[in-house]
Coordinates of C-alpha atoms in Angstrom, one line a residue:
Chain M
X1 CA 75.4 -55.1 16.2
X2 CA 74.8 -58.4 14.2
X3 CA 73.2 -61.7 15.1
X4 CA 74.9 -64.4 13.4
X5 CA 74.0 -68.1 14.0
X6 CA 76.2 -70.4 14.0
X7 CA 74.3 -74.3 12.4
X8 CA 76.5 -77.0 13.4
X9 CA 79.5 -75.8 16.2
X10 CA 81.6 -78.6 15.1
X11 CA 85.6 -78.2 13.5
X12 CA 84.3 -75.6 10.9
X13 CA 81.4 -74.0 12.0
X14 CA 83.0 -73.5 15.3
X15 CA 86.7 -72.4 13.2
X16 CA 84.5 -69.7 11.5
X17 CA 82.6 -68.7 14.9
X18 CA 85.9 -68.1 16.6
X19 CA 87.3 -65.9 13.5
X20 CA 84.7 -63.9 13.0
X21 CA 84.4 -62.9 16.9
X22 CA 88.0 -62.4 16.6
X23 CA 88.0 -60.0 13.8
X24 CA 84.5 -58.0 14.8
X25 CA 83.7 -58.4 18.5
X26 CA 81.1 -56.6 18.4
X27 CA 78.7 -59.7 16.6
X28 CA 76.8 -61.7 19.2
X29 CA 77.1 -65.2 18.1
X30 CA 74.0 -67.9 18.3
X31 CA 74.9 -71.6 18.0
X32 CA 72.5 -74.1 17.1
X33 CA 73.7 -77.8 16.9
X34 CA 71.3 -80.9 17.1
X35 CA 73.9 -82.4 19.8
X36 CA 73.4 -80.9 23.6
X37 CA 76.6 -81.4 24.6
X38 CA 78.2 -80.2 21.4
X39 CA 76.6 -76.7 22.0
X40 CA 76.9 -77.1 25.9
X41 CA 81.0 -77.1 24.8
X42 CA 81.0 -74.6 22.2
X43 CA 79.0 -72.1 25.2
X44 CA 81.9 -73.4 27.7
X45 CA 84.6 -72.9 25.3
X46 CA 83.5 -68.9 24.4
X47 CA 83.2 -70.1 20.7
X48 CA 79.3 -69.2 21.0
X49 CA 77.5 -66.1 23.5
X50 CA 74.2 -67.8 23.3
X51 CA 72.7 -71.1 22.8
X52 CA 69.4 -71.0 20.2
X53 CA 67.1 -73.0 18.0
X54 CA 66.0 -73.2 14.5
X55 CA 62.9 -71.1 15.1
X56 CA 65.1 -68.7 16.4
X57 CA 66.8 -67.7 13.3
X58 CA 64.0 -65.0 12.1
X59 CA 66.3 -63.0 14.3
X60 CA 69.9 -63.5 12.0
X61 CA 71.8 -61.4 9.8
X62 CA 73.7 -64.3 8.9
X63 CA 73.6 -67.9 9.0
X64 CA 76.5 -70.3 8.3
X65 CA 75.6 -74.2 8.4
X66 CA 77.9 -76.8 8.9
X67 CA 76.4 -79.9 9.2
X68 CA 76.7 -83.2 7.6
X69 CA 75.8 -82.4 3.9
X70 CA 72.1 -84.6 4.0
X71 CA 71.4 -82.6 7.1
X72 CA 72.5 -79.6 4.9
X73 CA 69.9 -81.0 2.3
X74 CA 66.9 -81.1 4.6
X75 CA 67.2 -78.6 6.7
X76 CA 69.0 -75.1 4.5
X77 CA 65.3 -74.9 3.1
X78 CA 63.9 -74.9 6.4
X79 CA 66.5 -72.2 7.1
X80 CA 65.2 -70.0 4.1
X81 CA 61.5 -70.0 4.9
X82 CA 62.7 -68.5 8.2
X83 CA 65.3 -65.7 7.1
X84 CA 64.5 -62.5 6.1
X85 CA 65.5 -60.7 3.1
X86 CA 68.6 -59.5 4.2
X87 CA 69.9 -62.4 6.0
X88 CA 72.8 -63.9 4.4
X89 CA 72.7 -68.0 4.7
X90 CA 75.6 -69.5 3.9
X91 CA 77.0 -73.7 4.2
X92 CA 80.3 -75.0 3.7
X93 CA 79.9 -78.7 3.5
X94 CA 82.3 -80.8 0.5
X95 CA 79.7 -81.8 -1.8
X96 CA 78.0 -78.8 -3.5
X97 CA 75.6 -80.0 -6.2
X98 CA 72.8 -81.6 -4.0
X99 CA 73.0 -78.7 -1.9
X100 CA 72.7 -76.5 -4.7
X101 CA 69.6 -78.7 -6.1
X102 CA 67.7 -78.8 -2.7
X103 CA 67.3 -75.0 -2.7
X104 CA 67.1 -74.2 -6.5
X105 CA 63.4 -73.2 -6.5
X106 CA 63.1 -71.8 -3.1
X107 CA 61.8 -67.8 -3.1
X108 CA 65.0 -67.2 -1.0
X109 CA 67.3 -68.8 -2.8
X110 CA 69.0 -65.2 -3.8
X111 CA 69.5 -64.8 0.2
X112 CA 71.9 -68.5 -0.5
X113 CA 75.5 -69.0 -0.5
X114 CA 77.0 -72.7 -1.4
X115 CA 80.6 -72.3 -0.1
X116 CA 83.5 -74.8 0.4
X117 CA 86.4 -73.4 2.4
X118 CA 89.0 -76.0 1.7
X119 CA 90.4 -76.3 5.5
X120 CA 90.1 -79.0 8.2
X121 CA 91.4 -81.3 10.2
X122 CA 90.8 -85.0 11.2
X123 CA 89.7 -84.1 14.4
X124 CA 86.3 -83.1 14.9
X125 CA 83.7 -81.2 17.2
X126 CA 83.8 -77.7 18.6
X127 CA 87.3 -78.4 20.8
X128 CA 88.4 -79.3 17.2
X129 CA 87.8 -75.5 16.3
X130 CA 90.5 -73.2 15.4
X131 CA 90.6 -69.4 15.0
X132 CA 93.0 -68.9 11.4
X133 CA 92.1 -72.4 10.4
X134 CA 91.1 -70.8 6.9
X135 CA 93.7 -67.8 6.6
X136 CA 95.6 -68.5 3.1
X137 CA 93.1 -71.2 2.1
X138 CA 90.9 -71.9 -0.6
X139 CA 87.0 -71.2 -1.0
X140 CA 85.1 -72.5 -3.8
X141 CA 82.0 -70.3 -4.3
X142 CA 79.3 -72.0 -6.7
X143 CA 76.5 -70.3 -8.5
X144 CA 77.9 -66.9 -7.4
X145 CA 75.1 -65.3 -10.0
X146 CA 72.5 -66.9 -7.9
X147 CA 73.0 -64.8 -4.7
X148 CA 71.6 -61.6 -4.2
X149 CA 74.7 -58.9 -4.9
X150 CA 74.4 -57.1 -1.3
X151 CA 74.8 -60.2 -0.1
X152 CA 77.4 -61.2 -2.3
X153 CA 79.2 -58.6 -0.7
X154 CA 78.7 -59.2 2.6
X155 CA 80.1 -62.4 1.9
X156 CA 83.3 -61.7 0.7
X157 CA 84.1 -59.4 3.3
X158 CA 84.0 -62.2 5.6
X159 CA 86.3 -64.4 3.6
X160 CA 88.2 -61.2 2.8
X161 CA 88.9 -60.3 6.7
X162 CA 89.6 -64.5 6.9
X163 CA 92.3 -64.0 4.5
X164 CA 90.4 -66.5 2.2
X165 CA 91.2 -66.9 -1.5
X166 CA 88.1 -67.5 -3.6
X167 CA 87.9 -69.9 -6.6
X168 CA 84.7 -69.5 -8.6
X169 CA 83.5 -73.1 -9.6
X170 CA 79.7 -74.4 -10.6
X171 CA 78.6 -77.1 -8.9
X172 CA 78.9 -80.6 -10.6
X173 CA 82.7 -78.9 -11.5
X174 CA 83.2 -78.9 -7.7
X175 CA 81.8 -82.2 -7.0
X176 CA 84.1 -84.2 -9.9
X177 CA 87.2 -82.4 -9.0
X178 CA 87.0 -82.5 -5.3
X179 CA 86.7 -86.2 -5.6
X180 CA 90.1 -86.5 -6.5
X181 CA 91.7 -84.0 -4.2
X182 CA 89.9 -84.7 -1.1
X183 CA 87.3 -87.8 -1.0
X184 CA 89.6 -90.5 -3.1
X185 CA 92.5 -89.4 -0.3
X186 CA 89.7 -90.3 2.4
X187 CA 89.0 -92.9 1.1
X188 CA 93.2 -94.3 0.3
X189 CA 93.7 -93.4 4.0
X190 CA 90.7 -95.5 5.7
X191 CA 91.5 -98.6 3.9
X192 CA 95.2 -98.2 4.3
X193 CA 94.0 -98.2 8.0
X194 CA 92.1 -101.1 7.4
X195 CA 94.3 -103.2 5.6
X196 CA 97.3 -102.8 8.2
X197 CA 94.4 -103.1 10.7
X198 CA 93.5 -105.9 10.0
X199 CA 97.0 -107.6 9.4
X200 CA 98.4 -106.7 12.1
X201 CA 95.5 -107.2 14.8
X202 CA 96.8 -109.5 16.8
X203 CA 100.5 -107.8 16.8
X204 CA 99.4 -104.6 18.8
X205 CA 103.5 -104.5 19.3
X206 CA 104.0 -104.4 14.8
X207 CA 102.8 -100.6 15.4
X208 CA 106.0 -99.5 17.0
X209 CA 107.6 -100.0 13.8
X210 CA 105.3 -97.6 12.3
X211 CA 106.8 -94.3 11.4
X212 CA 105.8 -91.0 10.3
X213 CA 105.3 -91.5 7.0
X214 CA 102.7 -94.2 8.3
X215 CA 101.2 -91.9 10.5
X216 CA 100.8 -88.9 7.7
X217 CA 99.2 -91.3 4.8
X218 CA 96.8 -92.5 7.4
X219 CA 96.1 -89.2 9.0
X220 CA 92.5 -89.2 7.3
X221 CA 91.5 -92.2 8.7
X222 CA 90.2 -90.5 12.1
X223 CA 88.0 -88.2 9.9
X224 CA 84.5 -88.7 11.2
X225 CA 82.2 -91.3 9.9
X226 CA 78.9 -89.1 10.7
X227 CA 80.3 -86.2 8.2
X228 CA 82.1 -88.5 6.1
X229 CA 79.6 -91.1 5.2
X230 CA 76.5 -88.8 3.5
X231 CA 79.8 -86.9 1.2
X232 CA 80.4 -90.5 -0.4
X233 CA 76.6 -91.0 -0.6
X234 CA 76.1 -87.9 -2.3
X235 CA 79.0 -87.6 -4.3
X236 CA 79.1 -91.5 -5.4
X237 CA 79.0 -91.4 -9.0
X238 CA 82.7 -89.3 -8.9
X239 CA 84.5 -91.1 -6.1
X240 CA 83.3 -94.1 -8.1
X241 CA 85.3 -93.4 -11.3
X242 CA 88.3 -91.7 -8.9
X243 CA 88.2 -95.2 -7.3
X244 CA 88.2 -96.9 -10.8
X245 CA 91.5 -95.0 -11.4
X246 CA 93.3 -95.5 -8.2
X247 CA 92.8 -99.2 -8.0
X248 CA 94.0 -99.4 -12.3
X249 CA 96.6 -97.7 -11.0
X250 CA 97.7 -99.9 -8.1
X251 CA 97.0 -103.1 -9.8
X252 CA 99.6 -101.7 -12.6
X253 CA 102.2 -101.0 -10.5
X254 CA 101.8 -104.7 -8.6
X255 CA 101.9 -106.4 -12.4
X256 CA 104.8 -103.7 -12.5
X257 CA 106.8 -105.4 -9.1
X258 CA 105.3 -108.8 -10.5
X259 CA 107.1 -108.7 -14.2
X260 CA 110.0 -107.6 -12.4
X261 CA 109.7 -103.8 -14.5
X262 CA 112.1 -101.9 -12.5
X263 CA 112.5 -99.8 -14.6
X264 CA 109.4 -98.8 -15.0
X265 CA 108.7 -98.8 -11.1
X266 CA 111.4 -96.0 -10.9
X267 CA 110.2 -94.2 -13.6
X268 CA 106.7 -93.8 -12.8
X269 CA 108.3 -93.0 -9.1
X270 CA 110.3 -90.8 -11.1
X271 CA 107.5 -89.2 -12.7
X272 CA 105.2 -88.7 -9.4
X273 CA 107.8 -86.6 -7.9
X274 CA 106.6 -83.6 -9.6
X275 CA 103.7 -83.4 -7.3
X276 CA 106.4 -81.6 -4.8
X277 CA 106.2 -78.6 -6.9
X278 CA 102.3 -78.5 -7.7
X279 CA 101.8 -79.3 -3.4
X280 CA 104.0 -75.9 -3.3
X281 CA 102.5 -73.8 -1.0
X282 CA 99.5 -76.2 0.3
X283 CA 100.9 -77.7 3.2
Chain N
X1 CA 139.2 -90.3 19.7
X2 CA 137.2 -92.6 17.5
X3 CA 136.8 -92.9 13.5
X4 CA 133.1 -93.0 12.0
X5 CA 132.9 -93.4 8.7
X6 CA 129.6 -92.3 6.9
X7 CA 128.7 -94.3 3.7
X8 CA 126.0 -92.6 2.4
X9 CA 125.6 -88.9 3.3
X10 CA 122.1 -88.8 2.8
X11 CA 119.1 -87.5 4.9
X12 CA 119.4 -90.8 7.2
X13 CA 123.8 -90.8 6.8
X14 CA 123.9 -87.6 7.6
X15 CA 121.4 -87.4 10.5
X16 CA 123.2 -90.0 11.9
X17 CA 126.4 -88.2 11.6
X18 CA 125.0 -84.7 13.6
X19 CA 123.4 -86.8 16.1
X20 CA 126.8 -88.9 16.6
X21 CA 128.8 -85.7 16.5
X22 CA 126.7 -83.5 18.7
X23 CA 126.4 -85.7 21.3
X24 CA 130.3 -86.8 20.7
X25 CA 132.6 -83.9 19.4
X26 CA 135.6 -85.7 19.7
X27 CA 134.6 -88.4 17.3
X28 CA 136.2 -87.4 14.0
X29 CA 133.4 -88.3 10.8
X30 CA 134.5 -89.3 7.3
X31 CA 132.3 -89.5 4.7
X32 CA 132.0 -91.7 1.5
X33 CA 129.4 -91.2 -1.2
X34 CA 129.7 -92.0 -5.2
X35 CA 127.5 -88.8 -5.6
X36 CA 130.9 -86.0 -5.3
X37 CA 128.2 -83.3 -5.2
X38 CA 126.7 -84.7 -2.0
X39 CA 129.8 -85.6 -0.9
X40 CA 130.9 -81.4 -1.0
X41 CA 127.8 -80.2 0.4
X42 CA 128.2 -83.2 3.7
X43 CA 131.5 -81.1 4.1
X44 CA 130.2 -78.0 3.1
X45 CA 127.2 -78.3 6.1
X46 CA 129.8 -79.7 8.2
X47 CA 127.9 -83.0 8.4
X48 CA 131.7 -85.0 8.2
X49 CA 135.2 -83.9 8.7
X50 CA 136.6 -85.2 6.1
X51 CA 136.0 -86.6 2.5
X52 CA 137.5 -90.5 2.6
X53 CA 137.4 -93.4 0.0
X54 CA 136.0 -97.1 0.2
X55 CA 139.8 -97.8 0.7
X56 CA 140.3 -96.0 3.9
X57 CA 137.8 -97.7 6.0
X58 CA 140.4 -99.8 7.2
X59 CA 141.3 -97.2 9.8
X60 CA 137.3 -97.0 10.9
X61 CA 136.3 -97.8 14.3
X62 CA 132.8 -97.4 13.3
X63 CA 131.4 -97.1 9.9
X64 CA 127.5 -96.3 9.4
X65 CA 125.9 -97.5 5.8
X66 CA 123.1 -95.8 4.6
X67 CA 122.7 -96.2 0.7
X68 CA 120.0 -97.5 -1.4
X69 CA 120.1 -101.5 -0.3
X70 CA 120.5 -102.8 -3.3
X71 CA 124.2 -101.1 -3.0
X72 CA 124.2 -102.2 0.6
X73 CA 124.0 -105.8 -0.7
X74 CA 127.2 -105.7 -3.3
X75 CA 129.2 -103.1 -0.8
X76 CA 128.6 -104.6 3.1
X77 CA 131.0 -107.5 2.2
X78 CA 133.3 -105.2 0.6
X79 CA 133.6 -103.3 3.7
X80 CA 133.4 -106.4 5.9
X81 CA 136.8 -107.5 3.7
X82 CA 138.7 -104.2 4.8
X83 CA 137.4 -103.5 8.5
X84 CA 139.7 -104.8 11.3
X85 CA 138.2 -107.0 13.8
X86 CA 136.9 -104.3 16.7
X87 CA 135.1 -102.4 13.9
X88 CA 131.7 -102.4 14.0
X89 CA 129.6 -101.8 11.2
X90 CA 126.2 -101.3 11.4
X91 CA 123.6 -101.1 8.3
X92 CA 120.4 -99.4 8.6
X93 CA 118.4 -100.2 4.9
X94 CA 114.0 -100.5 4.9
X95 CA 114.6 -104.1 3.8
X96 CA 116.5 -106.4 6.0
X97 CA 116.3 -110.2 4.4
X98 CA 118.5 -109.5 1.3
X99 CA 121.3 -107.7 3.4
X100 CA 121.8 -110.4 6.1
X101 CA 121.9 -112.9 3.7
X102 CA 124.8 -111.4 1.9
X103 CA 126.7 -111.1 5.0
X104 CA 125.2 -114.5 6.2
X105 CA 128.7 -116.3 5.5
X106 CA 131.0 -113.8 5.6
X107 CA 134.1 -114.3 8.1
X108 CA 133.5 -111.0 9.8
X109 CA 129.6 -111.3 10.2
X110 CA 130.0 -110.7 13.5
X111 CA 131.5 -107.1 13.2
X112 CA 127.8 -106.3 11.4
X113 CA 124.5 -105.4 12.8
X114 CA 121.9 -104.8 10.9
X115 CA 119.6 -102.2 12.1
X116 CA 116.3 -100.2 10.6
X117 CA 116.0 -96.6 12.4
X118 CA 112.4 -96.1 11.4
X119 CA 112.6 -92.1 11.1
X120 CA 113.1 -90.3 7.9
X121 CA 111.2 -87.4 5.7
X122 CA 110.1 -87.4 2.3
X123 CA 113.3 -85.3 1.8
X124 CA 117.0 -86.9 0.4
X125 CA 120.4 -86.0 0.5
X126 CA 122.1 -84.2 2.8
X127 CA 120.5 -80.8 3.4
X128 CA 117.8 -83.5 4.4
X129 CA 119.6 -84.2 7.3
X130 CA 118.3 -82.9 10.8
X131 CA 119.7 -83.3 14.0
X132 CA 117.8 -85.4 16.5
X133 CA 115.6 -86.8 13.4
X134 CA 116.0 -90.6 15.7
X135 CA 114.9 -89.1 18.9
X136 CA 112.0 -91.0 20.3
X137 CA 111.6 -93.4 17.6
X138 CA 112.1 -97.0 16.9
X139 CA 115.3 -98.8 15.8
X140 CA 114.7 -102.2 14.7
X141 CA 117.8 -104.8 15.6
X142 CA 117.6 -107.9 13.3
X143 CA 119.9 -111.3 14.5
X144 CA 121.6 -109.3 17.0
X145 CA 122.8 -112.9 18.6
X146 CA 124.9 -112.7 15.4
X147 CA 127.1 -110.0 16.3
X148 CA 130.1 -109.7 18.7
X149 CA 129.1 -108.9 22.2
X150 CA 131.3 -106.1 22.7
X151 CA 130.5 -104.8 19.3
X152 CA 126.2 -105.0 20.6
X153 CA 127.2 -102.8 23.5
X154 CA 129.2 -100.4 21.5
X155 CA 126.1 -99.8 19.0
X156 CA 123.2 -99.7 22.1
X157 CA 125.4 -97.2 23.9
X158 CA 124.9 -95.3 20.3
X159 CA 121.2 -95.9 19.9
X160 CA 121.0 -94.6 23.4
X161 CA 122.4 -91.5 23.6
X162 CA 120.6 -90.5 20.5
X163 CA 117.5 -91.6 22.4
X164 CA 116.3 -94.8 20.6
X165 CA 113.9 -97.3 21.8
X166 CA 115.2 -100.5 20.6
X167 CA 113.4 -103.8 18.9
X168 CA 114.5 -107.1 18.2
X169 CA 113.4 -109.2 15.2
X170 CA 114.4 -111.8 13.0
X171 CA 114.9 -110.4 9.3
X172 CA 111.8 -112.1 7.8
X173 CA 109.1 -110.6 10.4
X174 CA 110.9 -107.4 9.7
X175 CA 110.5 -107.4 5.9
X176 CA 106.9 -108.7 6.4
X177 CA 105.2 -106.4 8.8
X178 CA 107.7 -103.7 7.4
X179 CA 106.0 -104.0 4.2
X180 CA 102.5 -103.0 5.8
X181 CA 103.2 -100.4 7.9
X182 CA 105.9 -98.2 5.6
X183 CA 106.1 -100.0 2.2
X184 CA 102.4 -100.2 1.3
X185 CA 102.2 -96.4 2.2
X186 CA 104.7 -95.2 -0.3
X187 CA 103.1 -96.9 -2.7
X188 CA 99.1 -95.7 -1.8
X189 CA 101.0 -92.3 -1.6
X190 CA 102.6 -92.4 -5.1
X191 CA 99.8 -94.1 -7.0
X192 CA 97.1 -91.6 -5.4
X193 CA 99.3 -88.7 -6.6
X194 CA 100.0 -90.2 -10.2
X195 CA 95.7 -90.4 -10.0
X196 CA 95.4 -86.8 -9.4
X197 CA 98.1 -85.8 -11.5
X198 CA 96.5 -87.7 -14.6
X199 CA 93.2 -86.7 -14.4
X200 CA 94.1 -82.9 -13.8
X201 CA 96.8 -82.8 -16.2
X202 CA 95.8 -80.2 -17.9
X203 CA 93.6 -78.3 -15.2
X204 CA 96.5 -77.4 -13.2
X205 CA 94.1 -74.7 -11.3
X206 CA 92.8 -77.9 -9.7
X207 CA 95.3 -78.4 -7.0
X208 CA 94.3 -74.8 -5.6
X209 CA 91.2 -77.0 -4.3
X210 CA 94.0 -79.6 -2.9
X211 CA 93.8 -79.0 1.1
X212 CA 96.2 -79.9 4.0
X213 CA 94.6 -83.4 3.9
X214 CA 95.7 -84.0 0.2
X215 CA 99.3 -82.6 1.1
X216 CA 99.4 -85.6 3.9
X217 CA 98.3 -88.5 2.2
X218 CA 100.3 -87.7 -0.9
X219 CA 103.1 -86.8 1.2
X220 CA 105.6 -89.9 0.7
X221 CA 104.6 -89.3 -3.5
X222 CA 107.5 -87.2 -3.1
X223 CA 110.0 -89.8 -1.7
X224 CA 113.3 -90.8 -3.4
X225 CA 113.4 -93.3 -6.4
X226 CA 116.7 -94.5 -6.0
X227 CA 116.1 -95.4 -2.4
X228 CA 112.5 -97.2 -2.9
X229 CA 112.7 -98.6 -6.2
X230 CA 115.7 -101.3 -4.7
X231 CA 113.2 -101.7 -1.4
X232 CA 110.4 -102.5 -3.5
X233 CA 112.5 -105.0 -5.4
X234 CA 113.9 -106.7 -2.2
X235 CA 110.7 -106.6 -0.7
X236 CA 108.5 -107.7 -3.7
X237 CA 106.8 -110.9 -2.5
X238 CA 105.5 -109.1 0.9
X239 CA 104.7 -105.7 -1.0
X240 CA 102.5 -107.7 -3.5
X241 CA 100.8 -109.1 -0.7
X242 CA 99.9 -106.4 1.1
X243 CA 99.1 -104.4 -2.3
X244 CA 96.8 -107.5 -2.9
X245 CA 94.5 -107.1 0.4
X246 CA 94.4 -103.2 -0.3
X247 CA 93.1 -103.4 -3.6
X248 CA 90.8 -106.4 -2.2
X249 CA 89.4 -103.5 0.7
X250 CA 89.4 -100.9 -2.1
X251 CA 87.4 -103.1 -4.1
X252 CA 85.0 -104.1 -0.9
X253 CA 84.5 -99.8 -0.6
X254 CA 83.5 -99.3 -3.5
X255 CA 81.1 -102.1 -4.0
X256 CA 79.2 -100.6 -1.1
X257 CA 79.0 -96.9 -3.1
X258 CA 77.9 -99.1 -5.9
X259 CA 75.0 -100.6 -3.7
X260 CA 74.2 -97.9 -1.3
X261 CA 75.1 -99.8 1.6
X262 CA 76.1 -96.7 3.5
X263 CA 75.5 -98.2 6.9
X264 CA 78.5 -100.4 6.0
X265 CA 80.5 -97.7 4.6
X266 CA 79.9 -96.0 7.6
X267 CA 80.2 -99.0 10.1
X268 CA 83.9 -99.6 8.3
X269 CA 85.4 -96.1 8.8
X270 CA 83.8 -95.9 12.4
X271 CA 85.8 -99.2 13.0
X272 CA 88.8 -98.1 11.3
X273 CA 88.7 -94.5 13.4
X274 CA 90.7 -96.9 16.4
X275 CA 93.5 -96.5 14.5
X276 CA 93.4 -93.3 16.6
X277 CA 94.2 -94.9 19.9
X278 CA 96.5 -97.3 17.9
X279 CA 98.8 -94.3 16.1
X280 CA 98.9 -92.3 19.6
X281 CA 102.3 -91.0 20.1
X282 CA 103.6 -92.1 16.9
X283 CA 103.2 -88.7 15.4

């Protein structure tokens, strides 16, 4: 019977909790989570047997940590000088190359995983969690070479029973791409919030006009600040330049509607349309 | 047993047209549409009865236009001309300034009512269409004073038995608030996509890291651009607005990346996370 602790019981932490006691019962599941009532809920809701703290891990087969990604920084190395040999630690947070830097030299770095499972929601906490959240979705595993191969193993039977489909990336590869398929649409959705926000804040009534398509664009605009803000911090250089490109972008399409280029609106309309095939399959 | 004619047999024509004939099987629907192969598959899915010609609508009780609104523009007076003087004909375009002025002077302006059903997909044409697509949602009435009683009760009886909750406003608010709560969102959706799309042109492999969160913001990327290129056109003055204060916000963001003010970065999205309370039950 395995010990696995759970760091962080929040939407994924809990998400992968709740799969892995689905698919092997017979694990006894530790949650540690810096937030009382967080782990309180996560006992209530069955997504954790046992409550614990960070001293407590000596005792784990496996750790998975999913905590803002500077809590990630500061405390995975902690979480190494506590393992043992065999214990498999593993984080999923959306930025991987600090993460990756912050254990580099540590003697247990082969006992390391630096994981993205490419699932969520914009909900948060563990009554955010869902068991099958991840089946059919996407992993990126960096620096694969740097994890001991029994644990390597160990590893990809998990995402294996998940029904995970792993993407081998290195680090600063993760970090520039995810920026445009995850952090720049964060970012388009918050101030899309903010700009009808603020337009319409003393018409409460103008949001009845607002449809779906509204509510789908701005979808990302409940993600949570606390997990949110340190991704942007640490991954600023990238969502700088994917910024760069999405405001060129916009401010060529308003000289577009300004010069009266019609043609050119529809076209590049026209054009755009082909993300329905390459979106195949996500949604 | 009453005569609807369809102009337009798109995804909103044709969801119109179930809805209308569910909840009314007696009522016979004709269908007009310059695309014949739309026009086929409307009969084909049994969306209309019958295939009919601009010409026939003098023998419409009711007649439902829902084509791109720079067509609605040249083609409402048109239809005006031919409809007898207990028709009612009712016009449900995303813009609303440009089609009331066309009809602002016509003799029959008061068989017309110019309404905005805010429902739709990213989907077009008519295997868009979907039965009790309006149900729940917003229709937005503009100068109603300017149509024929009996011809207002005839169209609210309609709106209500397809379960519509019903708006009045004049056609300027509409264009203007319209602009920032569906216009502005087509446009963050399609220029985020062409972003993606551009940098990753040639790493196609990169959209396997694309999650659900991608797929919802880039959603409307996949809308028609004969029916938005006209809206942005008619809408222009309000859309570069609006485009103005999001690229100003944009801007803002990433000035505080730039400067490491992350308390502000995450101040703003913890502000902007009431949109949550605000979007309840639009979804």
């Amino acid at each position: 019977m395995k010990n696995v602790y759970i760091v962080g019981v929040g939407l994924i932490g809990g998400s992968i909790a709740k799969d892995i006691k689905h698919l092997n019962p017979d694990i006894t599941l530790f949650g540690i989570d810096k937030n009382e009532a967080h782990l309180n809920q996560a006992l209530d809701l069955g997504i954790i047997d046992n409550k614990a703290t960070l001293n407590d891990i000596v005792n784990a087969h496996i750790v998975i940590v999913s905590i803002p990604v500077d809590a990630s920084v500061n405390v995975l190395p902690q979480i190494l000088d506590l393992v043992s040999d065999d214990t498999l630690v593993m984080e999923s947070g959306s930025t991987k190359l600090d993460i990756c830097k912050a254990v580099e030299n540590h003697p247990k770095r082969r006992n390391f995983m630096a994981t993205h499972p490419i699932a969520g929601t914009e909900f948060s906490g563990p009554s955010a969690a869902i068991q099958g959240l991840f089946k059919g979705k996407t992993n990126i595993i960096c620096e694969v070479e740097k994890t001991a191969f029994k644990l390597q193993e160990m590893a990809l039977a998990i995402f294996n029973i998940m029904g995970m489909r792993i993407r081998y990336m290195n680090p600063e590869s993760h970090d520039k791409h995810i920026a445009y398929v995850s952090h720049l649409s964060h970012i388009s959705s918050f101030m899309l919030g903010k700009t009808v926000m603020e337009k319409e804040k003393n018409e409460r009534d103008i949001f009845d006009m607002a449809g779906s398509g509204f509510a789908s664009t701005v979808r990302l605009a409940k993600s949570s600040p606390d997990m949110w803000t340190p991704i942007f911090k640490q991954n600023k250089t990238n969502i700088i330049e994917t910024l760069d490109e999405y405001i060129n972008n916009l401010e060529r399409f308003k000289t577009c509607l300004e010069t009266n280029a019609f043609e050119d609106v529809y076209k590049e309309m026209n054009d755009i349309n082909h993300i329905k095939d390459i979106l195949n399959g996500i949604e």
